[in-house]
Each structure stands twice: as C-alpha cells, then as structure tokens.
Amino acid sequence: PLATVVWRIEAFLAARLDGVVAVTEDMALDFASRGSHAISVANFAPLARFPEPGPPEPGRVVYVGALDRSRGLPLMLEAFPKVDVPGATLLLAGPGDPGELPPRVEYIGRVSYDEVPAVLGRASVIWVPLRRTPNNDLGRLTKVLEAMACGRPMVVSNLERTAAMVRAAGCGEV
C-alpha cells in the first residue's frame, strides 16, 4: 500500500516538473509513460579513480558495500565456508554489522569513497551477491562498474542489468 501511495505522489509531482532525470533508461521510460519529460544519466565509475591496482592478494575475495540481507550478507556468510580453495579468504568492507563471522572471513568496517579502489584492488575476485529486488535488478550498480574499472573479475548475482553488463563485457561469472 505504501508503494502505491508513493508512486501516486511521485506521478503527481513529476507531472508538474519541467523534466525528470533518472539513473536508468527504465526509470526514464516509466516517467515518460506517465507524461513527464524524462532522460536518463547513468551511474559510472571514473577511471581516474582506479589506477592500475597491481597484483591481487592470492585467493582474496572482496565485497564492498552495505552489509544487509538485500546485499547478500547471509548468503556470503553461509556460502563462503564451503569454498574449498586453499588460502581463500573473504574481505567484507562497508557499513553494517556482519555479526559473528565464520573462519576465513574478515570485516574491516566502513571504508571511505577514496579507499574503495585500493580495497577492490586487493581482490583476486570481487563478489556481488545482491538479492533480487526491483532496485537491484534494474539498477546500474556502482559496485559492478567499480569492479570493472579496477580490472578484477567478478562473480555476480543473476540480476537483469548486472548479468547483461557482465556477460557483454566478459568480465566475470553470473
């Protein structure tokens, strides 16, 4: 019910604006179908922020982002102990409380915007296990663009836009 109310308020307000700037083409099309002049401006990761990272830490899997259910935290904590690769470790960085950690999982807390490239640069693989939600499924996820910018392979959830980007670029596994 709340989503319906918000959608109606959004439609009411958008119809009275000169234009709407959306972060994906889908959002812009939705606003346009409701009579608004809409354009999309995509998220991106400026390459200047991502110098050549150097060699990765062997066996290091990295996740950077919010640590909650929609971002795949329970999956990471349940699945990683089953990884049977000698020396493999998981590094979690971001806001949230991961709770008790299984062996070989390290939490370094929130990192600043400027620290993200260095943390991602430590990875042999970047893990993006987000759950399917409307925002995650249709969004152009900054964390995926940052992983691509630092040149590290990814393992990502089968989310519509993310899977298409990763497959098209050949930069990871879905």
Tab-separated table of C-alpha atoms in Angstrom:
chain	number	residue	atom	x	y	z
A	1	PRO	CA	0.000	0.000	0.000
A	2	LEU	CA	2.770	2.447	0.835
A	3	ALA	CA	4.456	1.831	-2.538
A	4	THR	CA	1.186	2.655	-4.308
A	5	VAL	CA	0.816	5.893	-2.363
A	6	VAL	CA	4.424	6.891	-3.069
A	7	TRP	CA	4.014	6.023	-6.784
A	8	ARG	CA	0.938	8.276	-6.992
A	9	ILE	CA	2.673	11.146	-5.182
A	10	GLU	CA	5.690	10.732	-7.442
A	11	ALA	CA	3.490	10.767	-10.570
A	12	PHE	CA	1.622	13.847	-9.323
A	13	LEU	CA	4.837	15.759	-8.638
A	14	ALA	CA	6.645	14.593	-11.792
A	15	ALA	CA	3.789	15.822	-13.987
A	16	ARG	CA	4.365	19.329	-12.638
A	17	LEU	CA	8.122	19.427	-13.278
A	18	ASP	CA	9.899	20.621	-16.405
A	19	GLY	CA	11.755	17.318	-16.506
A	20	VAL	CA	12.950	14.287	-14.592
A	21	VAL	CA	16.480	12.897	-14.548
A	22	ALA	CA	16.565	9.158	-13.850
A	23	VAL	CA	19.518	6.822	-13.253
A	24	THR	CA	18.370	4.141	-15.723
A	25	GLU	CA	16.599	4.074	-19.047
A	26	ASP	CA	13.795	2.002	-17.474
A	27	MET	CA	13.060	4.700	-14.907
A	28	ALA	CA	13.115	7.412	-17.574
A	29	LEU	CA	10.708	5.400	-19.738
A	30	ASP	CA	8.390	4.924	-16.769
A	31	PHE	CA	8.266	8.671	-16.130
A	32	ALA	CA	7.795	9.358	-19.856
A	33	SER	CA	4.883	6.899	-19.994
A	34	ARG	CA	3.248	8.980	-17.270
A	35	GLY	CA	3.613	12.175	-19.298
A	36	SER	CA	6.854	13.600	-17.920
A	37	HIS	CA	9.779	14.766	-19.987
A	38	ALA	CA	12.466	12.357	-18.763
A	39	ILE	CA	16.058	11.473	-19.548
A	40	SER	CA	18.495	9.044	-18.008
A	41	VAL	CA	22.001	9.769	-16.808
A	42	ALA	CA	23.839	6.572	-15.981
A	43	ASN	CA	25.967	5.858	-12.945
A	44	PHE	CA	29.619	5.356	-13.771
A	45	ALA	CA	32.981	4.814	-12.132
A	46	PRO	CA	35.526	7.444	-13.219
A	47	LEU	CA	38.586	5.556	-14.448
A	48	ALA	CA	40.879	8.226	-12.974
A	49	ARG	CA	39.908	6.887	-9.514
A	50	PHE	CA	41.169	3.419	-10.441
A	51	PRO	CA	44.874	3.386	-11.222
A	52	GLU	CA	46.481	0.062	-12.123
A	53	PRO	CA	45.934	-1.876	-8.870
A	54	GLY	CA	48.963	-4.136	-9.064
A	55	PRO	CA	48.820	-7.839	-8.325
A	56	PRO	CA	45.867	-9.146	-6.316
A	57	GLU	CA	46.213	-10.896	-2.996
A	58	PRO	CA	46.085	-14.618	-3.863
A	59	GLY	CA	42.735	-16.189	-3.022
A	60	ARG	CA	41.250	-12.908	-1.797
A	61	VAL	CA	37.526	-12.452	-2.472
A	62	VAL	CA	36.268	-8.928	-1.761
A	63	TYR	CA	32.835	-7.421	-1.212
A	64	VAL	CA	32.470	-3.647	-0.747
A	65	GLY	CA	29.080	-2.194	0.097
A	66	ALA	CA	26.289	-2.187	2.627
A	67	LEU	CA	26.123	-5.328	4.721
A	68	ASP	CA	22.494	-6.374	4.903
A	69	ARG	CA	20.104	-9.017	3.632
A	70	SER	CA	19.317	-7.366	0.275
A	71	ARG	CA	23.037	-7.085	-0.426
A	72	GLY	CA	23.609	-10.804	0.148
A	73	LEU	CA	25.232	-10.823	3.587
A	74	PRO	CA	23.523	-14.039	4.799
A	75	LEU	CA	24.488	-15.768	1.545
A	76	MET	CA	28.130	-14.697	1.876
A	77	LEU	CA	28.367	-15.873	5.484
A	78	GLU	CA	26.718	-19.213	4.678
A	79	ALA	CA	28.409	-19.928	1.355
A	80	PHE	CA	31.986	-18.815	1.867
A	81	PRO	CA	32.906	-21.518	4.414
A	82	LYS	CA	32.014	-24.029	1.674
A	83	VAL	CA	34.651	-22.588	-0.681
A	84	ASP	CA	37.260	-25.303	-0.972
A	85	VAL	CA	40.186	-23.308	-2.337
A	86	PRO	CA	43.364	-23.406	-0.252
A	87	GLY	CA	44.116	-19.972	1.185
A	88	ALA	CA	40.847	-18.385	0.060
A	89	THR	CA	39.646	-15.536	2.271
A	90	LEU	CA	36.699	-13.152	2.117
A	91	LEU	CA	37.140	-9.471	2.907
A	92	LEU	CA	33.979	-7.512	3.755
A	93	ALA	CA	34.059	-3.714	3.742
A	94	GLY	CA	31.127	-1.400	4.282
A	95	PRO	CA	28.519	-0.125	6.681
A	96	GLY	CA	26.528	-2.580	8.741
A	97	ASP	CA	27.078	-5.246	11.338
A	98	PRO	CA	28.005	-8.610	9.867
A	99	GLY	CA	27.659	-10.301	13.248
A	100	GLU	CA	29.673	-13.385	14.056
A	101	LEU	CA	31.995	-14.254	11.208
A	102	PRO	CA	32.890	-17.735	10.012
A	103	PRO	CA	36.548	-18.734	9.586
A	104	ARG	CA	38.481	-17.019	6.778
A	105	VAL	CA	36.098	-14.025	6.699
A	106	GLU	CA	37.429	-10.617	7.725
A	107	TYR	CA	35.421	-7.421	8.258
A	108	ILE	CA	37.294	-4.103	8.016
A	109	GLY	CA	34.287	-1.828	8.554
A	110	ARG	CA	33.157	1.156	6.560
A	111	VAL	CA	35.680	2.494	4.060
A	112	SER	CA	35.732	5.970	2.581
A	113	TYR	CA	34.910	6.690	-1.043
A	114	ASP	CA	38.623	7.304	-1.687
A	115	GLU	CA	39.612	3.947	-0.151
A	116	VAL	CA	37.305	1.818	-2.331
A	117	PRO	CA	39.750	1.430	-5.279
A	118	ALA	CA	42.546	0.177	-3.001
A	119	VAL	CA	40.262	-2.295	-1.226
A	120	LEU	CA	38.928	-3.631	-4.541
A	121	GLY	CA	42.485	-3.783	-5.852
A	122	ARG	CA	43.313	-6.376	-3.189
A	123	ALA	CA	40.837	-8.814	-4.750
A	124	SER	CA	41.513	-11.834	-6.876
A	125	VAL	CA	37.731	-11.881	-7.347
A	126	ILE	CA	35.055	-9.334	-6.475
A	127	TRP	CA	31.793	-10.830	-5.236
A	128	VAL	CA	28.470	-9.038	-5.832
A	129	PRO	CA	25.807	-11.409	-4.398
A	130	LEU	CA	22.893	-8.987	-4.291
A	131	ARG	CA	19.382	-10.367	-3.886
A	132	ARG	CA	16.704	-9.737	-6.469
A	133	THR	CA	14.822	-6.535	-5.628
A	134	PRO	CA	13.378	-4.014	-8.093
A	135	ASN	CA	16.258	-1.588	-7.461
A	136	ASN	CA	18.981	-4.248	-7.570
A	137	ASP	CA	17.545	-5.975	-10.634
A	138	LEU	CA	17.117	-2.910	-12.824
A	139	GLY	CA	19.848	-0.679	-11.416
A	140	ARG	CA	23.207	0.015	-12.993
A	141	LEU	CA	25.119	-0.901	-9.861
A	142	THR	CA	28.045	1.317	-8.972
A	143	LYS	CA	29.839	-1.596	-7.284
A	144	VAL	CA	29.813	-3.543	-10.580
A	145	LEU	CA	31.138	-0.538	-12.507
A	146	GLU	CA	33.876	-0.043	-9.902
A	147	ALA	CA	34.897	-3.708	-10.145
A	148	MET	CA	35.088	-3.343	-13.922
A	149	ALA	CA	37.112	-0.133	-13.585
A	150	CYS	CA	39.709	-1.814	-11.382
A	151	GLY	CA	40.021	-4.711	-13.824
A	152	ARG	CA	39.168	-7.513	-11.448
A	153	PRO	CA	36.908	-10.434	-12.371
A	154	MET	CA	33.544	-10.700	-10.648
A	155	VAL	CA	31.034	-13.255	-9.523
A	156	VAL	CA	27.614	-11.595	-9.596
A	157	SER	CA	24.003	-12.496	-8.934
A	158	ASN	CA	21.755	-13.147	-11.896
A	159	LEU	CA	20.187	-9.675	-11.861
A	160	GLU	CA	18.810	-8.465	-15.180
A	161	ARG	CA	21.002	-5.428	-15.903
A	162	THR	CA	24.050	-6.640	-13.960
A	163	ALA	CA	24.103	-10.028	-15.699
A	164	ALA	CA	23.772	-8.367	-19.109
A	165	MET	CA	26.665	-5.982	-18.396
A	166	VAL	CA	28.977	-8.700	-17.065
A	167	ARG	CA	28.201	-11.076	-19.925
A	168	ALA	CA	28.621	-8.360	-22.562
A	169	ALA	CA	31.984	-7.282	-21.124
A	170	GLY	CA	33.149	-10.835	-20.437
A	171	CYS	CA	34.428	-9.709	-17.058
A	172	GLY	CA	33.040	-12.338	-14.715
A	173	GLU	CA	30.615	-15.107	-13.957
A	174	VAL	CA	26.899	-14.775	-13.360
